[in-house]
Amino acid sequence: MAESLYVHVPFCTSICYYCDFAHVVYQKDLVRKWLDALAFQLHHTAINPKLKTIYVGGGTPGCLDADELETLLQMLDPYRRYVQEYTLECNPESVTAEKAALLVKHGINRVSMGMQSADDRLLTAIGRRHTFADTKNAVSILKQAGIHNISLDLMYSLPQQTMADLQDSIAKAIGLQPTHLSLYSLTIEKNTVFGRKGITPLDEDTEADMYEYICRELPRYGYRQYEISNFCLDGCESKHNLAYWHYDDFYGISCGASGKEGLLRYDNEKNLMRYLQNPLQRHEIPLSRQDAQFEMIMMSLRLKQGLDLSAYQRRFHHAYEEDYGLKTEALIKRGWLEEKDGYVRCSEKGYEICNTVLEELMPEEE
Ligand code: SF4
């Protein structure tokens, strides 16, 4: 049975210009109906009582008011008995002492916060509603409440962002002493404010220089890179996200959430109105064994540690070497993959071109 649960909160106070996640602008009456629908879905879903991680993401869970947040967290209380890591995502402007106390009361021990940049001019330019001062304040409130496991998200390759801007943001983020940092480059999807306005990110060379800087700079402060976009202090990896990267099963609850059960992936209804009508409606995608094998490789090669060959064998009752041995050998010869201590991983060079490595490993169409 899955040991991780993802709960999607589909509301945001406003829409950031680069975002194409499933969300709607916060409306009190819709939140009330959504909470009822969520209760219904939870009641009708068999969830492992021994979950190890819960992740409440969005959207912006923090945009719920204190009463709504309490209702949500009370609903999740029955599932947290054995949970080791219980994360809630929030944006800096929505953190208050009252909400922080609620999080602690309901066992949340990790917060993931969308800081994005320390430059208020850039934050406005990408449609964020907070300033760097809000991030500082939010981190301080959470720490005073007793939540010290804090992850900050930063973005790079933003329009008009310079290397000096990025360096400043990284230095200021480190100054807040988070346990974990996630750094994502801007991608512009058609169906976003930026996409519709024809805004483009920075050129590929600048983006590559920024990524190289990030990978060089963060370890100097103790933030070890453990995944393409993720860095942490010792022992502070995101346990929940590791379940995804290890290709473990997970439950997805609420509209817009996805889940995985063995060779079945499912997407819950994305449209909030349709979800409210039938919270159990979901789109199921059966996976062939070959699909699942490749997906596991794809997720695991994002990790510095790479793919655990014994985990692959346990999951598919088949040796990795039998399925991917020849292609792997060829990629080892090219210096893109390495095999060591029971793991196959990207080399330094392979990590930089991870997508190309995956293309080479991709099974031929049958
Ligand atoms: S980036 Fe986050 S806060 Fe902004 S609109 Fe998307 S989900 Fe909401």
Coordinates of C-alpha atoms and ligand atoms in Angstrom, one line a residue:
M1 CA 0.0 0.0 0.0
A2 CA 1.1 3.5 -0.7
E3 CA 2.7 5.3 2.2
S4 CA 2.4 8.9 0.9
L5 CA -0.6 11.1 0.5
Y6 CA -0.8 14.3 -1.6
V7 CA -3.7 16.6 -1.0
H8 CA -4.3 19.4 -3.5
V9 CA -5.7 22.8 -2.4
P10 CA -7.0 24.3 -5.7
F11 CA -7.2 27.9 -4.5
C12 CA -4.8 30.9 -4.8
T13 CA -5.4 34.5 -3.9
S14 CA -4.3 35.6 -7.3
I15 CA -2.7 34.0 -10.4
C16 CA 1.0 34.3 -10.9
Y17 CA 1.9 35.2 -14.5
Y18 CA 3.9 32.0 -15.2
C19 CA 1.6 29.5 -13.6
D20 CA -0.5 26.8 -15.3
F21 CA -1.3 24.6 -12.2
A22 CA -4.9 23.6 -11.5
H23 CA -6.2 26.4 -9.3
V24 CA -9.0 29.0 -9.0
V25 CA -9.1 32.3 -7.3
Y26 CA -10.1 32.0 -3.7
Q27 CA -13.8 32.4 -3.0
K28 CA -15.2 31.6 0.4
D29 CA -18.4 29.8 -0.7
L30 CA -16.4 27.6 -3.1
V31 CA -13.9 26.7 -0.4
R32 CA -16.8 25.6 1.9
K33 CA -18.2 23.4 -0.9
W34 CA -14.7 22.0 -1.7
L35 CA -14.1 21.1 1.9
D36 CA -17.4 19.1 1.8
A37 CA -16.3 17.4 -1.4
L38 CA -12.9 16.6 0.1
A39 CA -14.5 15.0 3.2
F40 CA -16.6 12.9 0.9
Q41 CA -13.6 11.7 -1.2
L42 CA -11.6 10.9 1.9
H43 CA -14.5 9.0 3.4
H44 CA -14.8 6.9 0.2
T45 CA -11.1 6.2 -0.3
A46 CA -9.2 3.4 1.4
I47 CA -6.0 5.0 2.7
N48 CA -3.2 3.2 4.4
P49 CA -3.5 4.1 8.1
K50 CA 0.3 3.9 8.4
L51 CA 1.2 6.7 6.0
K52 CA 4.8 8.0 6.3
T53 CA 4.3 11.3 4.5
I54 CA 1.5 13.8 3.9
Y55 CA 2.0 16.8 1.6
V56 CA -0.6 19.5 1.3
G57 CA 0.1 21.5 -1.8
G58 CA -1.6 23.6 -4.4
G59 CA -2.6 26.1 -5.3
T60 CA -1.9 27.8 -2.1
P61 CA -3.0 25.9 1.0
G62 CA -1.9 28.9 3.1
C63 CA -4.6 31.1 1.4
L64 CA -7.3 29.4 3.4
D65 CA -8.4 31.4 6.4
A66 CA -7.7 29.9 9.9
D67 CA -11.1 28.3 10.2
E68 CA -10.9 26.7 6.8
L69 CA -7.4 25.5 7.4
E70 CA -8.4 24.0 10.7
T71 CA -11.3 22.1 9.0
L72 CA -8.9 20.8 6.4
L73 CA -6.3 19.7 9.0
Q74 CA -8.9 18.1 11.2
M75 CA -10.0 16.0 8.3
L76 CA -6.4 14.8 7.8
D77 CA -5.7 14.2 11.5
P78 CA -6.8 10.5 11.3
Y79 CA -4.0 9.8 8.8
R80 CA -1.1 11.3 10.6
R81 CA -0.5 8.9 13.4
Y82 CA 2.7 7.3 11.9
V83 CA 3.6 10.2 9.6
Q84 CA 7.2 11.2 9.8
E85 CA 7.1 14.2 7.4
Y86 CA 3.9 16.4 7.1
T87 CA 4.4 19.3 4.8
L88 CA 2.2 22.2 3.9
E89 CA 2.9 24.7 1.1
C90 CA 2.4 28.3 1.6
N91 CA 3.2 31.7 0.2
P92 CA 4.9 34.2 2.4
E93 CA 2.1 36.8 2.6
S94 CA -0.4 34.2 4.0
V95 CA 1.6 33.1 7.1
T96 CA 0.3 34.4 10.4
A97 CA 1.0 33.5 14.0
E98 CA -2.5 32.0 14.3
K99 CA -2.1 29.8 11.3
A100 CA 1.4 28.7 12.3
A101 CA 0.0 27.6 15.7
L102 CA -2.6 25.6 13.9
L103 CA 0.0 23.9 11.8
V104 CA 1.9 22.9 14.9
K105 CA -1.3 21.7 16.7
H106 CA -2.1 19.4 13.8
G107 CA 1.4 17.9 13.5
I108 CA 2.8 19.7 10.5
N109 CA 6.5 19.6 10.8
R110 CA 7.6 21.0 7.4
V111 CA 6.7 24.1 5.4
S112 CA 7.5 24.6 1.8
M113 CA 7.4 28.3 0.9
G114 CA 7.4 30.1 -2.5
M115 CA 10.0 32.8 -1.9
Q116 CA 10.9 32.8 -5.7
S117 CA 13.3 35.9 -5.4
A118 CA 14.6 38.4 -3.0
D119 CA 14.1 41.2 -5.6
D120 CA 10.7 42.9 -5.1
R121 CA 10.8 44.4 -8.6
L122 CA 11.1 40.9 -10.1
L123 CA 8.4 39.5 -7.8
T124 CA 6.0 42.1 -9.0
A125 CA 7.0 41.4 -12.6
I126 CA 6.1 37.7 -12.3
G127 CA 2.8 38.5 -10.5
R128 CA 3.7 37.5 -7.0
R129 CA 1.9 39.3 -4.2
H130 CA 4.6 39.3 -1.6
T131 CA 7.9 41.0 -1.0
F132 CA 11.2 39.6 0.4
A133 CA 10.3 41.3 3.8
D134 CA 7.2 39.1 3.8
T135 CA 9.3 36.0 3.3
K136 CA 11.6 37.0 6.2
N137 CA 8.6 37.7 8.4
A138 CA 7.0 34.4 7.5
V139 CA 10.1 32.3 8.2
S140 CA 10.5 34.1 11.6
I141 CA 6.8 33.4 12.5
L142 CA 7.1 29.7 11.6
K143 CA 10.4 29.3 13.6
Q144 CA 8.8 31.0 16.6
A145 CA 5.9 28.6 16.4
G146 CA 8.4 25.6 16.4
I147 CA 8.6 24.8 12.7
H148 CA 12.2 24.7 11.7
N149 CA 12.1 22.4 8.7
I150 CA 11.5 25.0 6.1
S151 CA 12.1 24.7 2.3
L152 CA 12.3 27.7 0.1
D153 CA 11.5 27.7 -3.6
L154 CA 13.5 30.1 -5.8
M155 CA 13.1 30.8 -9.5
Y156 CA 15.8 31.7 -12.0
S157 CA 15.9 32.6 -15.7
L158 CA 13.2 35.2 -15.0
P159 CA 12.7 37.9 -17.6
Q160 CA 15.2 40.7 -17.0
Q161 CA 16.9 38.8 -14.1
T162 CA 20.7 39.2 -14.0
M163 CA 23.3 36.9 -12.6
A164 CA 23.8 39.5 -9.8
D165 CA 20.0 39.4 -9.0
L166 CA 20.2 35.6 -8.7
Q167 CA 23.3 35.7 -6.5
D168 CA 21.6 38.2 -4.2
S169 CA 18.5 36.1 -3.9
I170 CA 20.5 33.0 -3.1
A171 CA 22.6 34.8 -0.5
K172 CA 19.4 36.2 1.1
A173 CA 17.7 32.8 1.0
I174 CA 20.6 31.1 2.7
G175 CA 20.6 33.9 5.3
L176 CA 17.2 32.7 6.3
Q177 CA 18.7 29.3 7.2
P178 CA 16.2 27.0 5.5
T179 CA 16.8 23.3 5.7
H180 CA 16.0 22.8 2.0
L181 CA 16.1 24.8 -1.2
S182 CA 14.4 24.1 -4.5
L183 CA 15.4 26.1 -7.6
Y184 CA 13.4 26.0 -10.8
S185 CA 14.0 27.8 -14.0
L186 CA 11.1 29.6 -15.6
T187 CA 9.3 27.7 -18.3
I188 CA 6.7 29.6 -20.2
E189 CA 3.6 27.6 -21.0
K190 CA 1.1 28.8 -23.6
N191 CA -1.8 28.9 -21.3
T192 CA -0.3 31.5 -18.8
V193 CA -0.3 35.3 -18.6
F194 CA 3.3 35.2 -19.8
G195 CA 2.5 32.8 -22.6
R196 CA -0.4 34.9 -23.9
K197 CA 1.8 38.1 -23.8
G198 CA 4.6 36.3 -25.7
I199 CA 7.2 36.8 -22.9
T200 CA 10.3 34.7 -23.2
P201 CA 12.7 33.4 -20.6
L202 CA 16.4 34.2 -20.7
D203 CA 18.6 32.7 -23.4
E204 CA 19.8 29.1 -22.9
D205 CA 23.4 30.1 -22.2
T206 CA 22.5 32.5 -19.4
E207 CA 20.1 29.9 -17.9
A208 CA 22.9 27.3 -18.0
D209 CA 25.3 29.7 -16.3
M210 CA 22.8 30.4 -13.6
Y211 CA 22.2 26.6 -13.0
E212 CA 26.0 26.1 -12.9
Y213 CA 26.3 28.9 -10.3
I214 CA 23.5 27.4 -8.2
C215 CA 25.1 23.9 -8.2
R216 CA 28.5 25.4 -7.3
E217 CA 27.4 27.9 -4.7
L218 CA 24.8 26.0 -2.5
P219 CA 27.1 23.2 -1.5
R220 CA 29.6 25.8 -0.1
Y221 CA 26.9 26.5 2.5
G222 CA 26.1 22.9 3.3
Y223 CA 23.2 22.5 0.8
R224 CA 24.0 19.2 -0.9
Q225 CA 22.4 18.7 -4.3
Y226 CA 20.4 15.4 -4.2
E227 CA 18.1 16.0 -7.2
I228 CA 18.3 18.1 -10.3
S229 CA 16.5 21.0 -8.7
N230 CA 16.7 20.3 -5.0
F231 CA 19.4 20.9 -2.3
C232 CA 19.3 20.3 1.4
L233 CA 21.2 20.2 4.6
D234 CA 22.2 16.7 5.8
G235 CA 19.2 14.5 6.5
C236 CA 16.7 17.2 5.3
E237 CA 15.7 15.7 1.9
S238 CA 12.0 15.9 1.1
K239 CA 10.8 12.4 2.2
H240 CA 7.6 12.9 0.3
N241 CA 9.2 13.9 -3.0
L242 CA 11.7 11.1 -2.6
A243 CA 8.7 8.7 -2.8
Y244 CA 7.9 10.2 -6.2
W245 CA 11.5 9.9 -7.4
H246 CA 11.8 6.4 -6.1
Y247 CA 8.6 5.6 -8.0
D248 CA 6.7 4.5 -5.0
D249 CA 2.9 4.5 -4.9
F250 CA 1.1 7.5 -3.5
Y251 CA -2.5 8.7 -3.0
G252 CA -3.8 11.8 -4.7
I253 CA -6.8 13.5 -3.1
S254 CA -8.8 16.5 -4.2
C255 CA -9.4 18.0 -7.6
G256 CA -6.3 18.3 -9.7
A257 CA -4.3 15.7 -7.7
S258 CA -2.8 12.6 -9.3
G259 CA -1.9 9.3 -7.7
K260 CA -0.3 6.0 -8.5
E261 CA -1.1 2.4 -7.5
G262 CA 1.2 -0.2 -9.0
L263 CA 0.5 -0.2 -12.8
L264 CA -2.3 2.4 -12.5
R265 CA -1.9 6.1 -12.6
Y266 CA -4.9 8.3 -12.0
D267 CA -5.7 12.0 -12.3
N268 CA -8.6 13.3 -10.3
E269 CA -11.1 15.7 -12.0
K270 CA -9.2 19.0 -12.6
N271 CA -12.2 21.2 -13.0
L272 CA -13.4 22.4 -9.6
M273 CA -17.1 22.6 -10.5
R274 CA -17.1 19.0 -11.9
Y275 CA -15.1 17.8 -8.9
L276 CA -17.7 19.3 -6.6
Q277 CA -20.4 17.4 -8.4
N278 CA -18.5 14.1 -8.2
P279 CA -15.4 14.0 -6.1
L280 CA -14.8 10.3 -6.9
Q281 CA -14.5 11.0 -10.7
R282 CA -11.0 10.2 -11.9
H283 CA -9.2 9.5 -15.2
E284 CA -7.3 6.3 -15.0
I285 CA -4.2 5.5 -17.0
P286 CA -3.1 1.8 -17.0
L287 CA 0.6 1.5 -17.5
S288 CA 2.3 -1.3 -19.3
R289 CA 5.2 -2.9 -17.4
Q290 CA 7.5 -1.4 -20.0
D291 CA 6.0 2.1 -19.3
A292 CA 6.4 1.7 -15.6
Q293 CA 10.0 0.5 -15.9
F294 CA 10.9 3.5 -17.9
E295 CA 9.1 5.9 -15.7
M296 CA 11.0 4.5 -12.7
I297 CA 14.3 5.1 -14.5
M298 CA 13.2 8.5 -15.5
M299 CA 12.3 9.6 -12.0
S300 CA 15.3 7.9 -10.4
L301 CA 17.9 9.4 -12.7
R302 CA 16.8 12.9 -11.5
L303 CA 18.5 11.9 -8.2
K304 CA 22.2 12.2 -7.7
Q305 CA 22.1 8.8 -6.1
G306 CA 20.5 7.4 -9.2
L307 CA 18.4 4.2 -9.7
D308 CA 18.6 1.5 -7.0
L309 CA 19.0 -1.7 -9.0
S310 CA 17.7 -3.9 -6.3
A311 CA 14.5 -1.8 -5.9
Y312 CA 14.0 -2.1 -9.7
Q313 CA 14.4 -5.9 -9.4
R314 CA 11.9 -6.1 -6.4
R315 CA 9.4 -4.0 -8.2
F316 CA 9.4 -5.7 -11.6
H317 CA 10.8 -9.1 -10.7
H318 CA 13.2 -8.6 -13.5
A319 CA 16.9 -7.6 -13.5
Y320 CA 17.6 -4.0 -14.8
E321 CA 20.5 -5.5 -16.8
E322 CA 18.2 -7.7 -18.8
D323 CA 15.9 -4.8 -19.7
Y324 CA 18.4 -1.9 -20.2
G325 CA 21.9 -3.5 -20.0
L326 CA 22.9 -2.9 -23.6
K327 CA 21.8 0.8 -23.7
T328 CA 23.3 1.4 -20.3
E329 CA 26.7 0.0 -21.3
A330 CA 26.7 2.2 -24.4
L331 CA 25.9 5.3 -22.2
I332 CA 28.6 4.3 -19.7
K333 CA 31.1 4.2 -22.6
R334 CA 30.0 7.7 -23.7
G335 CA 30.7 8.9 -20.1
W336 CA 27.0 9.8 -19.5
L337 CA 26.1 7.0 -17.0
E338 CA 28.0 5.3 -14.2
E339 CA 27.2 2.1 -12.3
K340 CA 28.5 1.7 -8.8
D341 CA 27.4 0.1 -5.5
G342 CA 24.2 -1.3 -6.9
Y343 CA 23.1 2.0 -8.5
V344 CA 23.0 3.4 -12.0
R345 CA 23.3 7.2 -12.1
C346 CA 24.1 10.0 -14.4
S347 CA 27.8 11.1 -14.4
E348 CA 28.5 14.8 -13.9
K349 CA 28.3 15.3 -17.7
G350 CA 25.2 13.1 -18.0
Y351 CA 23.4 15.0 -15.2
E352 CA 23.7 18.2 -17.3
I353 CA 22.0 16.5 -20.2
C354 CA 19.7 14.3 -18.3
N355 CA 16.9 14.6 -20.9
T356 CA 19.2 13.5 -23.6
V357 CA 20.3 10.5 -21.5
L358 CA 16.7 9.5 -21.0
E359 CA 15.9 9.8 -24.7
E360 CA 18.7 7.4 -25.4
L361 CA 17.3 4.9 -22.8
M362 CA 13.7 5.3 -24.0
P363 CA 12.3 2.0 -25.2
E364 CA 11.5 1.7 -28.9
E365 CA 7.8 1.8 -29.8
E366 CA 6.4 -1.8 -30.1
Ligands
SF4_1 S1 2.5 29.7 -8.7 FE1 1.5 28.9 -6.8 S2 0.6 30.7 -5.9 FE2 1.1 31.3 -8.0 S3 -0.8 30.9 -9.1 FE3 0.5 29.1 -9.3 S4 -0.2 27.7 -7.6 FE4 -1.0 29.8 -7.2

